Amino acid sequence: MSDLEDLYQATILDHKKSPQNFRVLDTPNRQAEGHNPLCGDKLNLYLDVDQENRIRDISFQGEGCAISTASASLMTQAIKGKTQTEVEEIFARFHKLVTTEIGQQVDIPDLGKLAVFSGVREYPMRVKCATLAWHTLRAALADRGETAVTE
Ligand code: ZN
């Protein structure tokens, strides 16, 4: 059962129990909804983005499994204060971390706590849980007013 232990690391369980930035912003200037029908995860993301496309503040609310909630929580911590360009770079590395084929080496620097999701790639259904918040974030930054769906 060590695989499952890897997947549900203490950090993930902590963030499921007490998610960070779990609230509605008073005056968001971007927001988006995300839905992962495979698992039933749903979230709303609220952003306050300044004129240089830097994320001044970010929050989320929603209901979902441990992976999706922890991923949203850790994502809000990781990207607060970052520019949209920096966010895209972090997302690209995170996406590689959770989608690199099993058996292949993943060596992705500078992901900090987001590295706890490295076990997710062994569970393809869970990849959608882990990336839901990120897809929703990109929808919010693109400001298209769409619901981000993982399918
Ligand atoms: Zn899920």
PDB file of C-alpha atoms and ligand atoms in Angstrom:
ATOM      1  CA  MET A   1       0.000   0.000   0.000  1.00  0.00           C
ATOM      2  CA  SER A   2       2.996   2.288  -0.177  1.00  0.00           C
ATOM      3  CA  ASP A   3       1.719   3.786  -3.456  1.00  0.00           C
ATOM      4  CA  LEU A   4      -1.426   5.037  -1.786  1.00  0.00           C
ATOM      5  CA  GLU A   5       0.605   6.370   1.088  1.00  0.00           C
ATOM      6  CA  ASP A   6       2.698   8.253  -1.431  1.00  0.00           C
ATOM      7  CA  LEU A   7      -0.410   9.650  -3.059  1.00  0.00           C
ATOM      8  CA  TYR A   8      -2.012  10.832   0.129  1.00  0.00           C
ATOM      9  CA  GLN A   9       0.976  12.443   1.712  1.00  0.00           C
ATOM     10  CA  ALA A  10       0.544  14.280   4.983  1.00  0.00           C
ATOM     11  CA  THR A  11       0.718  17.624   3.214  1.00  0.00           C
ATOM     12  CA  ILE A  12      -2.223  16.705   1.000  1.00  0.00           C
ATOM     13  CA  LEU A  13      -4.283  15.541   3.959  1.00  0.00           C
ATOM     14  CA  ASP A  14      -3.450  18.716   5.897  1.00  0.00           C
ATOM     15  CA  HIS A  15      -4.613  20.919   3.053  1.00  0.00           C
ATOM     16  CA  LYS A  16      -7.789  18.866   2.627  1.00  0.00           C
ATOM     17  CA  LYS A  17      -8.551  19.329   6.313  1.00  0.00           C
ATOM     18  CA  SER A  18      -7.733  23.031   6.448  1.00  0.00           C
ATOM     19  CA  PRO A  19      -7.454  24.493   2.967  1.00  0.00           C
ATOM     20  CA  GLN A  20      -5.632  27.814   2.598  1.00  0.00           C
ATOM     21  CA  ASN A  21      -7.285  30.834   0.969  1.00  0.00           C
ATOM     22  CA  PHE A  22     -10.645  29.044   1.217  1.00  0.00           C
ATOM     23  CA  ARG A  23     -13.007  32.006   1.055  1.00  0.00           C
ATOM     24  CA  VAL A  24     -14.610  34.413  -1.397  1.00  0.00           C
ATOM     25  CA  LEU A  25     -12.654  37.577  -2.226  1.00  0.00           C
ATOM     26  CA  ASP A  26     -14.494  40.827  -1.517  1.00  0.00           C
ATOM     27  CA  THR A  27     -13.681  42.410  -4.855  1.00  0.00           C
ATOM     28  CA  PRO A  28     -12.378  39.861  -7.360  1.00  0.00           C
ATOM     29  CA  ASN A  29     -11.761  41.192 -10.863  1.00  0.00           C
ATOM     30  CA  ARG A  30     -11.481  37.728 -12.395  1.00  0.00           C
ATOM     31  CA  GLN A  31     -13.262  34.536 -11.515  1.00  0.00           C
ATOM     32  CA  ALA A  32     -14.021  31.142 -12.975  1.00  0.00           C
ATOM     33  CA  GLU A  33     -15.727  27.883 -12.176  1.00  0.00           C
ATOM     34  CA  GLY A  34     -14.159  24.495 -12.582  1.00  0.00           C
ATOM     35  CA  HIS A  35     -15.762  21.079 -12.776  1.00  0.00           C
ATOM     36  CA  ASN A  36     -14.260  17.613 -12.947  1.00  0.00           C
ATOM     37  CA  PRO A  37     -17.199  15.344 -13.860  1.00  0.00           C
ATOM     38  CA  LEU A  38     -15.149  12.151 -13.500  1.00  0.00           C
ATOM     39  CA  CYS A  39     -14.756  12.677  -9.772  1.00  0.00           C
ATOM     40  CA  GLY A  40     -17.408  15.271  -8.994  1.00  0.00           C
ATOM     41  CA  ASP A  41     -14.953  17.977  -7.948  1.00  0.00           C
ATOM     42  CA  LYS A  42     -16.247  21.524  -8.239  1.00  0.00           C
ATOM     43  CA  LEU A  43     -14.603  24.796  -7.415  1.00  0.00           C
ATOM     44  CA  ASN A  44     -14.933  28.522  -7.793  1.00  0.00           C
ATOM     45  CA  LEU A  45     -11.806  30.598  -8.085  1.00  0.00           C
ATOM     46  CA  TYR A  46     -11.543  34.308  -7.297  1.00  0.00           C
ATOM     47  CA  LEU A  47      -8.660  36.508  -8.393  1.00  0.00           C
ATOM     48  CA  ASP A  48      -7.536  40.048  -7.860  1.00  0.00           C
ATOM     49  CA  VAL A  49      -5.136  40.780 -10.711  1.00  0.00           C
ATOM     50  CA  ASP A  50      -3.323  44.112 -11.026  1.00  0.00           C
ATOM     51  CA  GLN A  51      -2.575  46.046 -14.201  1.00  0.00           C
ATOM     52  CA  GLU A  52       0.730  44.256 -14.715  1.00  0.00           C
ATOM     53  CA  ASN A  53      -1.098  40.919 -14.649  1.00  0.00           C
ATOM     54  CA  ARG A  54       0.299  40.124 -11.226  1.00  0.00           C
ATOM     55  CA  ILE A  55      -1.947  38.119  -8.896  1.00  0.00           C
ATOM     56  CA  ARG A  56      -2.478  40.342  -5.883  1.00  0.00           C
ATOM     57  CA  ASP A  57      -4.849  37.941  -4.190  1.00  0.00           C
ATOM     58  CA  ILE A  58      -6.499  34.612  -4.886  1.00  0.00           C
ATOM     59  CA  SER A  59      -9.044  32.441  -3.147  1.00  0.00           C
ATOM     60  CA  PHE A  60     -11.282  29.490  -3.848  1.00  0.00           C
ATOM     61  CA  GLN A  61     -14.308  27.650  -2.602  1.00  0.00           C
ATOM     62  CA  GLY A  62     -15.795  24.380  -3.591  1.00  0.00           C
ATOM     63  CA  GLU A  63     -16.256  20.739  -2.855  1.00  0.00           C
ATOM     64  CA  GLY A  64     -14.146  17.872  -3.981  1.00  0.00           C
ATOM     65  CA  CYS A  65     -11.846  15.023  -3.110  1.00  0.00           C
ATOM     66  CA  ALA A  66      -8.667  15.388  -1.070  1.00  0.00           C
ATOM     67  CA  ILE A  67      -6.486  15.699  -4.161  1.00  0.00           C
ATOM     68  CA  SER A  68      -8.519  18.458  -5.816  1.00  0.00           C
ATOM     69  CA  THR A  69      -8.946  20.480  -2.627  1.00  0.00           C
ATOM     70  CA  ALA A  70      -5.304  20.162  -1.614  1.00  0.00           C
ATOM     71  CA  SER A  71      -4.185  21.018  -5.131  1.00  0.00           C
ATOM     72  CA  ALA A  72      -6.293  24.194  -5.170  1.00  0.00           C
ATOM     73  CA  SER A  73      -5.068  25.144  -1.702  1.00  0.00           C
ATOM     74  CA  LEU A  74      -1.387  24.625  -2.543  1.00  0.00           C
ATOM     75  CA  MET A  75      -1.825  26.350  -5.892  1.00  0.00           C
ATOM     76  CA  THR A  76      -3.199  29.517  -4.292  1.00  0.00           C
ATOM     77  CA  GLN A  77      -0.182  29.604  -1.996  1.00  0.00           C
ATOM     78  CA  ALA A  78       2.253  28.953  -4.827  1.00  0.00           C
ATOM     79  CA  ILE A  79       1.019  31.649  -7.205  1.00  0.00           C
ATOM     80  CA  LYS A  80       0.020  34.561  -4.996  1.00  0.00           C
ATOM     81  CA  GLY A  81       2.186  37.510  -6.025  1.00  0.00           C
ATOM     82  CA  LYS A  82       3.224  35.899  -9.316  1.00  0.00           C
ATOM     83  CA  THR A  83       2.645  37.321 -12.782  1.00  0.00           C
ATOM     84  CA  GLN A  84       0.571  35.546 -15.404  1.00  0.00           C
ATOM     85  CA  THR A  85       3.756  34.578 -17.260  1.00  0.00           C
ATOM     86  CA  GLU A  86       5.248  33.074 -14.100  1.00  0.00           C
ATOM     87  CA  VAL A  87       1.994  31.213 -13.459  1.00  0.00           C
ATOM     88  CA  GLU A  88       2.165  29.645 -16.931  1.00  0.00           C
ATOM     89  CA  GLU A  89       5.713  28.462 -16.232  1.00  0.00           C
ATOM     90  CA  ILE A  90       4.745  26.918 -12.902  1.00  0.00           C
ATOM     91  CA  PHE A  91       1.712  25.261 -14.482  1.00  0.00           C
ATOM     92  CA  ALA A  92       3.855  23.779 -17.278  1.00  0.00           C
ATOM     93  CA  ARG A  93       6.210  22.222 -14.724  1.00  0.00           C
ATOM     94  CA  PHE A  94       3.338  21.011 -12.541  1.00  0.00           C
ATOM     95  CA  HIS A  95       1.576  19.486 -15.550  1.00  0.00           C
ATOM     96  CA  LYS A  96       4.768  17.651 -16.501  1.00  0.00           C
ATOM     97  CA  LEU A  97       5.111  16.386 -12.938  1.00  0.00           C
ATOM     98  CA  VAL A  98       1.657  14.782 -12.904  1.00  0.00           C
ATOM     99  CA  THR A  99       1.608  13.500 -16.506  1.00  0.00           C
ATOM    100  CA  THR A 100       5.098  12.090 -17.083  1.00  0.00           C
ATOM    101  CA  GLU A 101       4.784   8.388 -17.848  1.00  0.00           C
ATOM    102  CA  ILE A 102       5.414   5.962 -15.036  1.00  0.00           C
ATOM    103  CA  GLY A 103       8.908   4.577 -15.254  1.00  0.00           C
ATOM    104  CA  GLN A 104      10.289   7.766 -16.688  1.00  0.00           C
ATOM    105  CA  GLN A 105      12.374   9.991 -14.536  1.00  0.00           C
ATOM    106  CA  VAL A 106      10.746  13.251 -13.494  1.00  0.00           C
ATOM    107  CA  ASP A 107      13.158  15.828 -12.298  1.00  0.00           C
ATOM    108  CA  ILE A 108      11.370  19.119 -12.040  1.00  0.00           C
ATOM    109  CA  PRO A 109      13.033  21.772  -9.929  1.00  0.00           C
ATOM    110  CA  ASP A 110      11.482  24.690  -8.084  1.00  0.00           C
ATOM    111  CA  LEU A 111       8.033  23.265  -7.520  1.00  0.00           C
ATOM    112  CA  GLY A 112       8.301  23.509  -3.757  1.00  0.00           C
ATOM    113  CA  LYS A 113       5.344  21.954  -1.957  1.00  0.00           C
ATOM    114  CA  LEU A 114       3.603  21.246  -5.262  1.00  0.00           C
ATOM    115  CA  ALA A 115       6.005  18.314  -5.613  1.00  0.00           C
ATOM    116  CA  VAL A 116       3.790  16.333  -3.208  1.00  0.00           C
ATOM    117  CA  PHE A 117       1.586  15.531  -6.216  1.00  0.00           C
ATOM    118  CA  SER A 118       4.312  13.477  -7.914  1.00  0.00           C
ATOM    119  CA  GLY A 119       2.491  10.229  -7.018  1.00  0.00           C
ATOM    120  CA  VAL A 120      -0.627  11.310  -8.904  1.00  0.00           C
ATOM    121  CA  ARG A 121       0.770  10.266 -12.299  1.00  0.00           C
ATOM    122  CA  GLU A 122       0.288   6.636 -11.304  1.00  0.00           C
ATOM    123  CA  TYR A 123      -3.464   7.245 -11.106  1.00  0.00           C
ATOM    124  CA  PRO A 124      -4.706   8.742 -14.379  1.00  0.00           C
ATOM    125  CA  MET A 125      -8.130   9.645 -12.978  1.00  0.00           C
ATOM    126  CA  ARG A 126      -6.467  11.586 -10.194  1.00  0.00           C
ATOM    127  CA  VAL A 127      -4.510  13.717 -12.653  1.00  0.00           C
ATOM    128  CA  LYS A 128      -7.744  15.522 -13.473  1.00  0.00           C
ATOM    129  CA  CYS A 129      -8.365  16.128  -9.772  1.00  0.00           C
ATOM    130  CA  ALA A 130      -4.864  17.563  -9.382  1.00  0.00           C
ATOM    131  CA  THR A 131      -5.067  19.824 -12.431  1.00  0.00           C
ATOM    132  CA  LEU A 132      -8.660  21.088 -12.035  1.00  0.00           C
ATOM    133  CA  ALA A 133      -7.645  24.168 -10.035  1.00  0.00           C
ATOM    134  CA  TRP A 134      -4.969  25.006 -12.622  1.00  0.00           C
ATOM    135  CA  HIS A 135      -7.334  24.726 -15.573  1.00  0.00           C
ATOM    136  CA  THR A 136      -9.795  26.907 -13.696  1.00  0.00           C
ATOM    137  CA  LEU A 137      -7.048  29.417 -12.973  1.00  0.00           C
ATOM    138  CA  ARG A 138      -6.136  29.635 -16.640  1.00  0.00           C
ATOM    139  CA  ALA A 139      -9.795  30.152 -17.543  1.00  0.00           C
ATOM    140  CA  ALA A 140      -9.994  32.972 -14.966  1.00  0.00           C
ATOM    141  CA  LEU A 141      -6.826  34.620 -16.266  1.00  0.00           C
ATOM    142  CA  ALA A 142      -8.065  34.351 -19.844  1.00  0.00           C
ATOM    143  CA  ASP A 143     -11.260  35.996 -18.570  1.00  0.00           C
ATOM    144  CA  ARG A 144     -13.501  34.086 -20.927  1.00  0.00           C
ATOM    145  CA  GLY A 145     -16.284  33.565 -18.431  1.00  0.00           C
ATOM    146  CA  GLU A 146     -16.347  29.841 -19.150  1.00  0.00           C
ATOM    147  CA  THR A 147     -16.542  26.881 -16.864  1.00  0.00           C
ATOM    148  CA  ALA A 148     -13.307  24.920 -17.001  1.00  0.00           C
ATOM    149  CA  VAL A 149     -14.099  21.254 -17.475  1.00  0.00           C
ATOM    150  CA  THR A 150     -11.376  18.654 -17.250  1.00  0.00           C
ATOM    151  CA  GLU A 151     -12.823  16.589 -20.117  1.00  0.00           C
TER     152      GLU A 151
HETATM  153 ZN    ZN B   1     -11.274  14.427  -7.399  1.00  0.00          ZN
END
